[in-house]
PDB file of C-alpha atoms and ligand atoms in Angstrom:
ATOM      1  CA  MET A 348      91.942 103.618 106.640  1.00 46.00           C
ATOM      2  CA  ARG A 349      94.470 106.452 107.285  1.00 49.00           C
ATOM      3  CA  ALA A 350      97.704 105.416 108.989  1.00 48.00           C
ATOM      4  CA  LYS A 351      99.504 107.694 111.467  1.00 70.00           C
ATOM      5  CA  GLY A 352     102.084 108.536 108.848  1.00 95.00           C
ATOM      6  CA  LYS A 353     101.571 109.499 105.218  1.00 98.00           C
ATOM      7  CA  ASN A 354      99.837 107.453 102.533  1.00 98.00           C
ATOM      8  CA  ILE A 355     102.495 106.882  99.901  1.00 98.00           C
ATOM      9  CA  LEU A 356     101.766 105.454  96.473  1.00 98.00           C
ATOM     10  CA  VAL A 357     104.769 103.833  94.749  1.00 99.00           C
ATOM     11  CA  THR A 358     104.751 102.296  91.274  1.00 99.00           C
ATOM     12  CA  GLY A 359     107.392  99.701  90.360  1.00 98.00           C
ATOM     13  CA  ILE A 360     107.668  98.277  93.862  1.00 98.00           C
ATOM     14  CA  SER A 361     108.835  94.740  93.081  1.00 98.00           C
ATOM     15  CA  ARG A 362     112.583  95.519  93.020  1.00 98.00           C
ATOM     16  CA  GLY A 363     115.190  98.268  92.718  1.00 98.00           C
ATOM     17  CA  LEU A 364     114.448 101.782  93.951  1.00 98.00           C
ATOM     18  CA  GLY A 365     110.703 101.180  94.427  1.00 98.00           C
ATOM     19  CA  ARG A 366     111.273  98.196  96.712  1.00 98.00           C
ATOM     20  CA  ALA A 367     113.991  99.936  98.746  1.00 98.00           C
ATOM     21  CA  MET A 368     111.869 103.094  99.163  1.00 98.00           C
ATOM     22  CA  ALA A 369     108.851 101.026 100.250  1.00 98.00           C
ATOM     23  CA  GLU A 370     110.815  99.224 102.954  1.00 98.00           C
ATOM     24  CA  GLU A 371     112.269 102.502 104.269  1.00 98.00           C
ATOM     25  CA  PHE A 372     108.892 104.319 104.273  1.00 98.00           C
ATOM     26  CA  ILE A 373     107.353 101.384 106.155  1.00 98.00           C
ATOM     27  CA  ARG A 374     110.225 101.371 108.669  1.00 98.00           C
ATOM     28  CA  LEU A 375     109.506 105.058 109.331  1.00 98.00           C
ATOM     29  CA  GLY A 376     105.792 104.415 109.998  1.00 97.00           C
ATOM     30  CA  HIS A 377     104.172 105.374 106.691  1.00 98.00           C
ATOM     31  CA  ALA A 378     101.560 103.381 104.765  1.00 98.00           C
ATOM     32  CA  VAL A 379     102.768 102.167 101.369  1.00 98.00           C
ATOM     33  CA  LEU A 380     100.448 101.394  98.469  1.00 98.00           C
ATOM     34  CA  GLY A 381     102.503  99.793  95.739  1.00 98.00           C
ATOM     35  CA  CYS A 382     102.241  98.084  92.395  1.00 98.00           C
ATOM     36  CA  GLY A 383     104.323  96.102  89.956  1.00 98.00           C
ATOM     37  CA  ARG A 384     103.795  93.384  87.360  1.00 98.00           C
ATOM     38  CA  SER A 385     105.637  90.471  89.053  1.00 98.00           C
ATOM     39  CA  ALA A 386     102.904  88.573  90.897  1.00 98.00           C
ATOM     40  CA  ASP A 387     105.399  86.547  92.979  1.00 98.00           C
ATOM     41  CA  GLU A 388     107.116  89.627  94.348  1.00 98.00           C
ATOM     42  CA  ILE A 389     103.806  91.372  95.039  1.00 98.00           C
ATOM     43  CA  ALA A 390     102.563  88.307  96.961  1.00 98.00           C
ATOM     44  CA  ARG A 391     105.833  88.229  98.932  1.00 98.00           C
ATOM     45  CA  LEU A 392     105.444  91.922  99.874  1.00 98.00           C
ATOM     46  CA  GLN A 393     101.798  91.416 100.828  1.00 97.00           C
ATOM     47  CA  LYS A 394     102.816  88.544 103.105  1.00 97.00           C
ATOM     48  CA  GLN A 395     105.722  90.442 104.669  1.00 97.00           C
ATOM     49  CA  PHE A 396     103.820  93.704 105.260  1.00 97.00           C
ATOM     50  CA  GLY A 397     100.086  93.463 105.983  1.00 96.00           C
ATOM     51  CA  PRO A 398      97.566  96.310 106.251  1.00 97.00           C
ATOM     52  CA  PRO A 399      97.609  99.296 106.145  1.00 97.00           C
ATOM     53  CA  HIS A 400     100.120  98.553 103.354  1.00 98.00           C
ATOM     54  CA  ASP A 401      98.723  97.244 100.097  1.00 98.00           C
ATOM     55  CA  PHE A 402     100.492  95.730  97.102  1.00 98.00           C
ATOM     56  CA  ALA A 403      98.808  95.014  93.793  1.00 98.00           C
ATOM     57  CA  VAL A 404      99.685  93.440  90.473  1.00 98.00           C
ATOM     58  CA  VAL A 405      99.170  96.356  88.101  1.00 99.00           C
ATOM     59  CA  ASP A 406     100.782  97.179  84.767  1.00 99.00           C
ATOM     60  CA  VAL A 407     100.972 100.977  84.752  1.00 99.00           C
ATOM     61  CA  ALA A 408     100.964 100.953  80.953  1.00 98.00           C
ATOM     62  CA  ASN A 409      97.404  99.597  81.076  1.00 98.00           C
ATOM     63  CA  ASP A 410      95.032 102.503  81.761  1.00 98.00           C
ATOM     64  CA  GLY A 411      92.141 100.162  82.677  1.00 98.00           C
ATOM     65  CA  GLN A 412      94.236  98.315  85.284  1.00 98.00           C
ATOM     66  CA  VAL A 413      95.383 101.634  86.785  1.00 99.00           C
ATOM     67  CA  ALA A 414      91.759 102.878  86.900  1.00 99.00           C
ATOM     68  CA  THR A 415      90.613  99.768  88.797  1.00 98.00           C
ATOM     69  CA  TRP A 416      93.576  99.973  91.188  1.00 98.00           C
ATOM     70  CA  ALA A 417      92.946 103.689  91.862  1.00 98.00           C
ATOM     71  CA  LYS A 418      89.277 103.113  92.581  1.00 98.00           C
ATOM     72  CA  ARG A 419      90.153 100.461  95.163  1.00 98.00           C
ATOM     73  CA  MET A 420      93.000 102.443  96.775  1.00 98.00           C
ATOM     74  CA  LEU A 421      91.027 105.712  96.966  1.00 98.00           C
ATOM     75  CA  LYS A 422      88.126 103.883  98.603  1.00 98.00           C
ATOM     76  CA  SER A 423      90.282 102.065 101.177  1.00 97.00           C
ATOM     77  CA  HIS A 424      92.949 104.712 101.918  1.00 97.00           C
ATOM     78  CA  GLY A 425      91.706 108.055 100.546  1.00 98.00           C
ATOM     79  CA  ALA A 426      93.848 110.335  98.393  1.00 98.00           C
ATOM     80  CA  PRO A 427      97.592 109.674  98.662  1.00 98.00           C
ATOM     81  CA  ASP A 428      99.848 112.297 100.276  1.00 98.00           C
ATOM     82  CA  LEU A 429     102.764 111.399  98.021  1.00 98.00           C
ATOM     83  CA  VAL A 430     102.710 109.716  94.590  1.00 99.00           C
ATOM     84  CA  LEU A 431     105.990 108.281  93.338  1.00 99.00           C
ATOM     85  CA  ASN A 432     105.850 107.458  89.642  1.00 99.00           C
ATOM     86  CA  ASN A 433     108.907 105.228  89.804  1.00 98.00           C
ATOM     87  CA  ALA A 434     108.043 102.284  87.486  1.00 98.00           C
ATOM     88  CA  GLY A 435     110.354 102.341  84.503  1.00 98.00           C
ATOM     89  CA  LEU A 436     111.974 100.406  81.676  1.00 98.00           C
ATOM     90  CA  ILE A 437     115.150 100.988  79.690  1.00 98.00           C
ATOM     91  CA  ASN A 438     115.795  99.770  76.152  1.00 98.00           C
ATOM     92  CA  ARG A 439     118.651  97.300  75.651  1.00 97.00           C
ATOM     93  CA  ASN A 440     121.790  99.203  74.651  1.00 97.00           C
ATOM     94  CA  ALA A 441     121.578  99.809  70.871  1.00 98.00           C
ATOM     95  CA  PRO A 442     121.607 102.668  68.356  1.00 98.00           C
ATOM     96  CA  LEU A 443     118.129 104.087  67.782  1.00 98.00           C
ATOM     97  CA  TRP A 444     117.852 102.620  64.279  1.00 98.00           C
ATOM     98  CA  GLU A 445     118.287  99.109  65.674  1.00 98.00           C
ATOM     99  CA  ILE A 446     115.436  99.432  68.207  1.00 98.00           C
ATOM    100  CA  SER A 447     112.253  97.769  66.977  1.00 98.00           C
ATOM    101  CA  ALA A 448     108.957  99.674  66.964  1.00 98.00           C
ATOM    102  CA  ARG A 449     107.709  97.243  69.596  1.00 98.00           C
ATOM    103  CA  GLU A 450     110.598  97.861  71.986  1.00 98.00           C
ATOM    104  CA  PHE A 451     110.375 101.642  71.470  1.00 98.00           C
ATOM    105  CA  SER A 452     106.632 101.594  72.249  1.00 98.00           C
ATOM    106  CA  GLY A 453     107.223  99.473  75.346  1.00 98.00           C
ATOM    107  CA  VAL A 454     109.557 102.089  76.830  1.00 98.00           C
ATOM    108  CA  VAL A 455     107.172 104.967  75.991  1.00 98.00           C
ATOM    109  CA  ASP A 456     104.142 103.041  77.282  1.00 98.00           C
ATOM    110  CA  VAL A 457     105.647 102.477  80.723  1.00 98.00           C
ATOM    111  CA  ASN A 458     107.878 105.505  81.356  1.00 98.00           C
ATOM    112  CA  LEU A 459     105.654 108.185  79.844  1.00 98.00           C
ATOM    113  CA  LYS A 460     102.108 106.912  79.341  1.00 98.00           C
ATOM    114  CA  GLY A 461     102.236 104.844  82.553  1.00 99.00           C
ATOM    115  CA  THR A 462     103.049 107.996  84.519  1.00 99.00           C
ATOM    116  CA  ALA A 463     100.157 109.841  82.849  1.00 99.00           C
ATOM    117  CA  ASN A 464      97.807 106.903  83.612  1.00 99.00           C
ATOM    118  CA  VAL A 465      98.613 107.101  87.327  1.00 99.00           C
ATOM    119  CA  ILE A 466      98.175 110.886  87.331  1.00 99.00           C
ATOM    120  CA  ARG A 467      94.837 110.582  85.478  1.00 98.00           C
ATOM    121  CA  HIS A 468      93.328 108.257  88.074  1.00 99.00           C
ATOM    122  CA  PHE A 469      94.887 109.374  91.397  1.00 98.00           C
ATOM    123  CA  VAL A 470      95.434 113.123  91.067  1.00 98.00           C
ATOM    124  CA  PRO A 471      91.753 114.253  90.869  1.00 98.00           C
ATOM    125  CA  ALA A 472      91.244 113.052  94.483  1.00 98.00           C
ATOM    126  CA  MET A 473      94.392 114.939  95.535  1.00 98.00           C
ATOM    127  CA  VAL A 474      93.261 118.113  93.729  1.00 98.00           C
ATOM    128  CA  LYS A 475      89.954 117.866  95.574  1.00 98.00           C
ATOM    129  CA  ARG A 476      91.852 117.994  98.896  1.00 98.00           C
ATOM    130  CA  LYS A 477      94.273 120.606  97.456  1.00 98.00           C
ATOM    131  CA  LYS A 478      97.028 118.573  99.052  1.00 98.00           C
ATOM    132  CA  GLY A 479      99.789 116.232  98.001  1.00 98.00           C
ATOM    133  CA  VAL A 480     103.015 115.870  96.072  1.00 98.00           C
ATOM    134  CA  ILE A 481     103.559 114.024  92.792  1.00 99.00           C
ATOM    135  CA  VAL A 482     107.115 112.923  92.024  1.00 99.00           C
ATOM    136  CA  ASN A 483     107.793 111.688  88.510  1.00 99.00           C
ATOM    137  CA  PHE A 484     111.028 109.717  88.205  1.00 99.00           C
ATOM    138  CA  SER A 485     113.240 111.283  85.586  1.00 98.00           C
ATOM    139  CA  SER A 486     116.956 110.599  85.211  1.00 98.00           C
ATOM    140  CA  GLY A 487     120.299 112.240  84.554  1.00 98.00           C
ATOM    141  CA  TRP A 488     119.287 111.192  81.029  1.00 98.00           C
ATOM    142  CA  GLY A 489     116.203 113.427  81.328  1.00 98.00           C
ATOM    143  CA  ARG A 490     118.589 116.387  81.340  1.00 98.00           C
ATOM    144  CA  SER A 491     121.514 115.060  79.264  1.00 98.00           C
ATOM    145  CA  THR A 492     121.860 112.259  76.680  1.00 98.00           C
ATOM    146  CA  ALA A 493     124.008 109.217  75.878  1.00 97.00           C
ATOM    147  CA  ALA A 494     124.413 106.896  72.907  1.00 98.00           C
ATOM    148  CA  GLU A 495     122.409 103.643  72.804  1.00 98.00           C
ATOM    149  CA  VAL A 496     119.644 104.763  75.173  1.00 98.00           C
ATOM    150  CA  ALA A 497     117.737 107.163  72.897  1.00 98.00           C
ATOM    151  CA  PRO A 498     114.224 105.782  73.623  1.00 98.00           C
ATOM    152  CA  TYR A 499     114.873 105.982  77.366  1.00 98.00           C
ATOM    153  CA  CYS A 500     116.324 109.523  77.080  1.00 98.00           C
ATOM    154  CA  ALA A 501     113.308 110.608  75.005  1.00 98.00           C
ATOM    155  CA  THR A 502     110.870 109.416  77.675  1.00 98.00           C
ATOM    156  CA  LYS A 503     112.789 111.013  80.539  1.00 98.00           C
ATOM    157  CA  TRP A 504     113.087 114.377  78.714  1.00 98.00           C
ATOM    158  CA  ALA A 505     109.322 114.073  78.152  1.00 98.00           C
ATOM    159  CA  ILE A 506     108.783 113.421  81.875  1.00 99.00           C
ATOM    160  CA  GLU A 507     110.578 116.689  82.646  1.00 98.00           C
ATOM    161  CA  GLY A 508     108.221 118.604  80.303  1.00 98.00           C
ATOM    162  CA  LEU A 509     105.074 116.765  81.353  1.00 98.00           C
ATOM    163  CA  THR A 510     105.849 117.439  85.013  1.00 98.00           C
ATOM    164  CA  GLN A 511     106.575 121.142  84.470  1.00 98.00           C
ATOM    165  CA  ALA A 512     103.230 121.528  82.681  1.00 98.00           C
ATOM    166  CA  LEU A 513     101.400 119.580  85.395  1.00 99.00           C
ATOM    167  CA  ALA A 514     102.979 121.878  88.001  1.00 98.00           C
ATOM    168  CA  GLN A 515     101.312 124.833  86.254  1.00 98.00           C
ATOM    169  CA  GLU A 516      97.916 123.117  86.468  1.00 98.00           C
ATOM    170  CA  LEU A 517      97.858 122.136  90.161  1.00 98.00           C
ATOM    171  CA  PRO A 518      96.085 124.282  92.755  1.00 98.00           C
ATOM    172  CA  PRO A 519      98.169 126.118  95.379  1.00 98.00           C
ATOM    173  CA  GLY A 520      99.204 123.748  98.155  1.00 98.00           C
ATOM    174  CA  MET A 521     100.233 120.912  95.824  1.00 98.00           C
ATOM    175  CA  ALA A 522     103.458 120.108  93.985  1.00 98.00           C
ATOM    176  CA  ALA A 523     104.668 118.138  90.967  1.00 99.00           C
ATOM    177  CA  VAL A 524     108.390 117.453  90.758  1.00 98.00           C
ATOM    178  CA  PRO A 525     110.571 115.719  88.155  1.00 98.00           C
ATOM    179  CA  LEU A 526     113.231 113.810  90.108  1.00 98.00           C
ATOM    180  CA  ASN A 527     116.636 112.539  89.032  1.00 98.00           C
ATOM    181  CA  PRO A 528     117.308 109.803  91.591  1.00 98.00           C
ATOM    182  CA  GLY A 529     121.073 109.685  90.909  1.00 98.00           C
ATOM    183  CA  ILE A 530     122.991 106.583  89.780  1.00 97.00           C
ATOM    184  CA  ILE A 531     122.160 103.441  91.721  1.00 97.00           C
ATOM    185  CA  ASN A 532     123.166  99.806  91.256  1.00 97.00           C
ATOM    186  CA  THR A 533     119.853  98.208  90.221  1.00 97.00           C
ATOM    187  CA  ARG A 534     118.898  95.780  87.478  1.00 97.00           C
ATOM    188  CA  MET A 535     118.215  98.781  85.231  1.00 97.00           C
ATOM    189  CA  LEU A 536     121.712 100.222  85.777  1.00 96.00           C
ATOM    190  CA  GLN A 537     123.280  96.795  85.181  1.00 96.00           C
ATOM    191  CA  SER A 538     121.451  96.682  81.837  1.00 95.00           C
ATOM    192  CA  CYS A 539     123.042  99.919  80.593  1.00 95.00           C
ATOM    193  CA  PHE A 540     126.342 100.130  82.564  1.00 96.00           C
ATOM    194  CA  GLY A 541     127.246  96.402  82.658  1.00 95.00           C
ATOM    195  CA  GLY A 542     129.897  95.469  85.281  1.00 95.00           C
ATOM    196  CA  SER A 543     130.644  99.071  86.266  1.00 96.00           C
ATOM    197  CA  ALA A 544     127.181  99.303  87.907  1.00 96.00           C
ATOM    198  CA  SER A 545     128.694  97.615  90.981  1.00 96.00           C
ATOM    199  CA  GLY A 546     130.686 100.806  91.718  1.00 95.00           C
ATOM    200  CA  TYR A 547     127.461 102.659  92.584  1.00 96.00           C
ATOM    201  CA  PRO A 548     125.387 102.651  95.800  1.00 97.00           C
ATOM    202  CA  THR A 549     122.838  99.907  96.378  1.00 97.00           C
ATOM    203  CA  ALA A 550     119.128 100.761  96.326  1.00 98.00           C
ATOM    204  CA  GLU A 551     119.009 100.260 100.108  1.00 98.00           C
ATOM    205  CA  GLU A 552     121.887 102.737 100.681  1.00 97.00           C
ATOM    206  CA  TRP A 553     120.214 105.189  98.308  1.00 98.00           C
ATOM    207  CA  ALA A 554     116.810 104.894 100.033  1.00 98.00           C
ATOM    208  CA  LYS A 555     118.305 106.002 103.376  1.00 98.00           C
ATOM    209  CA  ILE A 556     119.044 109.366 101.717  1.00 98.00           C
ATOM    210  CA  ALA A 557     116.168 109.526  99.223  1.00 98.00           C
ATOM    211  CA  VAL A 558     113.283 108.762 101.586  1.00 98.00           C
ATOM    212  CA  PRO A 559     113.907 111.629 104.072  1.00 98.00           C
ATOM    213  CA  PHE A 560     114.484 113.900 101.044  1.00 98.00           C
ATOM    214  CA  LEU A 561     111.113 112.862  99.534  1.00 98.00           C
ATOM    215  CA  LEU A 562     109.255 113.243 102.828  1.00 98.00           C
ATOM    216  CA  LYS A 563     110.359 116.895 103.045  1.00 98.00           C
ATOM    217  CA  LEU A 564     108.930 117.878  99.636  1.00 98.00           C
ATOM    218  CA  GLY A 565     106.055 120.350  99.718  1.00 98.00           C
ATOM    219  CA  ALA A 566     104.227 123.076  97.830  1.00 98.00           C
ATOM    220  CA  SER A 567     107.344 125.276  97.612  1.00 98.00           C
ATOM    221  CA  ASP A 568     108.988 122.591  95.419  1.00 98.00           C
ATOM    222  CA  ASN A 569     106.271 122.732  92.761  1.00 98.00           C
ATOM    223  CA  GLY A 570     107.844 122.606  89.292  1.00 98.00           C
ATOM    224  CA  ARG A 571     111.437 122.369  90.533  1.00 98.00           C
ATOM    225  CA  PRO A 572     113.575 119.747  88.744  1.00 98.00           C
ATOM    226  CA  LEU A 573     115.251 118.035  91.721  1.00 98.00           C
ATOM    227  CA  THR A 574     118.052 115.524  92.212  1.00 98.00           C
ATOM    228  CA  VAL A 575     118.493 113.187  95.171  1.00 98.00           C
ATOM    229  CA  PRO A 576     121.732 114.291  96.837  1.00 95.00           C
ATOM    230  CA  VAL A 577     123.724 111.066  96.374  1.00 86.00           C
ATOM    231  CA  ARG A 578     127.281 110.546  95.159  1.00 67.00           C
ATOM    232  CA  GLY A 579     127.636 110.887  91.400  1.00 58.00           C
ATOM    233  CA  ALA A 580     124.138 112.319  90.862  1.00 56.00           C
ATOM    234  CA  ASN A 581     125.484 115.550  89.395  1.00 53.00           C
ATOM    235  CA  ASP A 582     128.273 113.955  87.298  1.00 49.00           C
TER     236      ASP A 582
HETATM  237  N1  LIG B1628     118.965 102.970  88.835  1.00 93.20           N
HETATM  238  C1  LIG B1628     119.368 104.139  88.382  1.00 93.20           C
HETATM  239  O1  LIG B1628     120.580 104.450  88.416  1.00 93.20           O
HETATM  240  C2  LIG B1628     118.393 105.125  87.822  1.00 93.20           C
HETATM  241  C3  LIG B1628     118.916 106.332  87.305  1.00 93.20           C
HETATM  242  C4  LIG B1628     118.035 107.273  86.797  1.00 93.20           C
HETATM  243  C5  LIG B1628     116.667 107.040  86.819  1.00 93.20           C
HETATM  244  N2  LIG B1628     116.180 105.872  87.316  1.00 93.20           N
HETATM  245  C6  LIG B1628     114.737 105.683  87.331  1.00 93.20           C
HETATM  246  O2  LIG B1628     114.318 105.188  88.583  1.00 93.20           O
HETATM  247  C7  LIG B1628     113.171 104.352  88.431  1.00 93.20           C
HETATM  248  C8  LIG B1628     113.413 102.993  89.083  1.00 93.20           C
HETATM  249  O3  LIG B1628     114.488 102.363  88.401  1.00 93.20           O
HETATM  250  P1  LIG B1628     115.276 101.087  88.980  1.00 93.20           P
HETATM  251  O4  LIG B1628     116.699 101.347  88.757  1.00 93.20           O
HETATM  252  O5  LIG B1628     114.772 100.739  90.315  1.00 93.20           O
HETATM  253  O6  LIG B1628     114.821  99.970  87.908  1.00 93.20           O
HETATM  254  P2  LIG B1628     114.529  98.405  88.062  1.00 93.20           P
HETATM  255  O7  LIG B1628     115.409  97.819  89.100  1.00 93.20           O
HETATM  256  O8  LIG B1628     114.550  97.856  86.702  1.00 93.20           O
HETATM  257  O9  LIG B1628     113.024  98.386  88.640  1.00 93.20           O
HETATM  258  C9  LIG B1628     111.964  98.877  87.856  1.00 93.20           C
HETATM  259  C10 LIG B1628     110.669  98.621  88.587  1.00 93.20           C
HETATM  260  O10 LIG B1628     109.602  99.083  87.729  1.00 93.20           O
HETATM  261  C11 LIG B1628     108.619  98.052  87.631  1.00 93.20           C
HETATM  262  N3  LIG B1628     107.915  98.138  86.362  1.00 93.20           N
HETATM  263  C12 LIG B1628     108.429  98.093  85.110  1.00 93.20           C
HETATM  264  N4  LIG B1628     107.443  98.151  84.205  1.00 93.20           N
HETATM  265  C13 LIG B1628     106.279  98.266  84.903  1.00 93.20           C
HETATM  266  C14 LIG B1628     104.925  98.350  84.533  1.00 93.20           C
HETATM  267  N5  LIG B1628     104.560  98.356  83.248  1.00 93.20           N
HETATM  268  N6  LIG B1628     103.989  98.445  85.505  1.00 93.20           N
HETATM  269  C15 LIG B1628     104.336  98.437  86.814  1.00 93.20           C
HETATM  270  N7  LIG B1628     105.619  98.350  87.232  1.00 93.20           N
HETATM  271  C16 LIG B1628     106.571  98.249  86.278  1.00 93.20           C
HETATM  272  C17 LIG B1628     109.419  96.762  87.793  1.00 93.20           C
HETATM  273  O11 LIG B1628     108.617  95.719  88.293  1.00 93.20           O
HETATM  274  P3  LIG B1628     107.892  94.584  87.409  1.00 93.20           P
HETATM  275  O12 LIG B1628     108.896  94.103  86.405  1.00 93.20           O
HETATM  276  O13 LIG B1628     107.497  93.600  88.449  1.00 93.20           O
HETATM  277  O14 LIG B1628     106.709  95.255  86.808  1.00 93.20           O
HETATM  278  C18 LIG B1628     110.417  97.160  88.875  1.00 93.20           C
HETATM  279  O15 LIG B1628     109.832  97.018  90.153  1.00 93.20           O
HETATM  280  C19 LIG B1628     112.909 104.282  86.918  1.00 93.20           C
HETATM  281  O16 LIG B1628     111.921 105.221  86.559  1.00 93.20           O
HETATM  282  C20 LIG B1628     114.246 104.661  86.322  1.00 93.20           C
HETATM  283  O17 LIG B1628     114.118 105.198  85.028  1.00 93.20           O
HETATM  284  C21 LIG B1628     117.023 104.912  87.816  1.00 93.20           C
END
């Protein structure tokens, strides 16, 4: 089923930027296909927004779960017009040598391998149509660094490289973009900034600027590292 607007795939939809983007895309008449791990939140979204929107419990770090989800979404909605690899994790603030192997792997598995899993299973259908934009969520910390978030920085620098390489592989007409969303008061920001997170825009305020910005992306943006034009994003 193709809605009047675009088909937009969003990972990490249960809260934060993913949730706020989904609600704004829906308000503007687009169909949102989203995933997250929190079953309660996914059920709430499914109840609030029926078809053509679709919300699924999927762990992007699990390639098999992403494959099953992609098969179902491609069959019901066709290839997405816009893929937003937004799902992400940050390590708890600590020097690198105090981060356990398990925690380090968790951050890599979601931020980096999760993004590759989604690309592996959704992008072939987009390449077939020679149409569509893939946005991989990077960070200011994908272009600079800070103490106590080394695993997160490593994955976001990797996202910048992975996305640039992907941009060189896509056929003309498509685009892959690494995106720094700016600094937004979400649960992730509260984890690394503590109380000072409250001085930053809410996800809902951010989405009012980010969503029109994302909808304008096209082939001419292929390979360009972009930043959502919000306050503080270029600090
Ligand atoms: N907030 C900022 O200032 C900021 C700055 C730079 C970059 N970013 C990037 O923006 C993106 C969104 O961040 P946020 O601030 O909105 O974070 P958030 O509030 O912590 O939300 C993260 C979202 O990702 C989902 N998620 C985490 N692991 C997942 C998995 N394995 N599979 C599927 N979904 C998963 C979470 O849902 P479940 O727990 O339900 O799975 C949640 O919906 C991230 O990529 C982050 O690195 C944010």
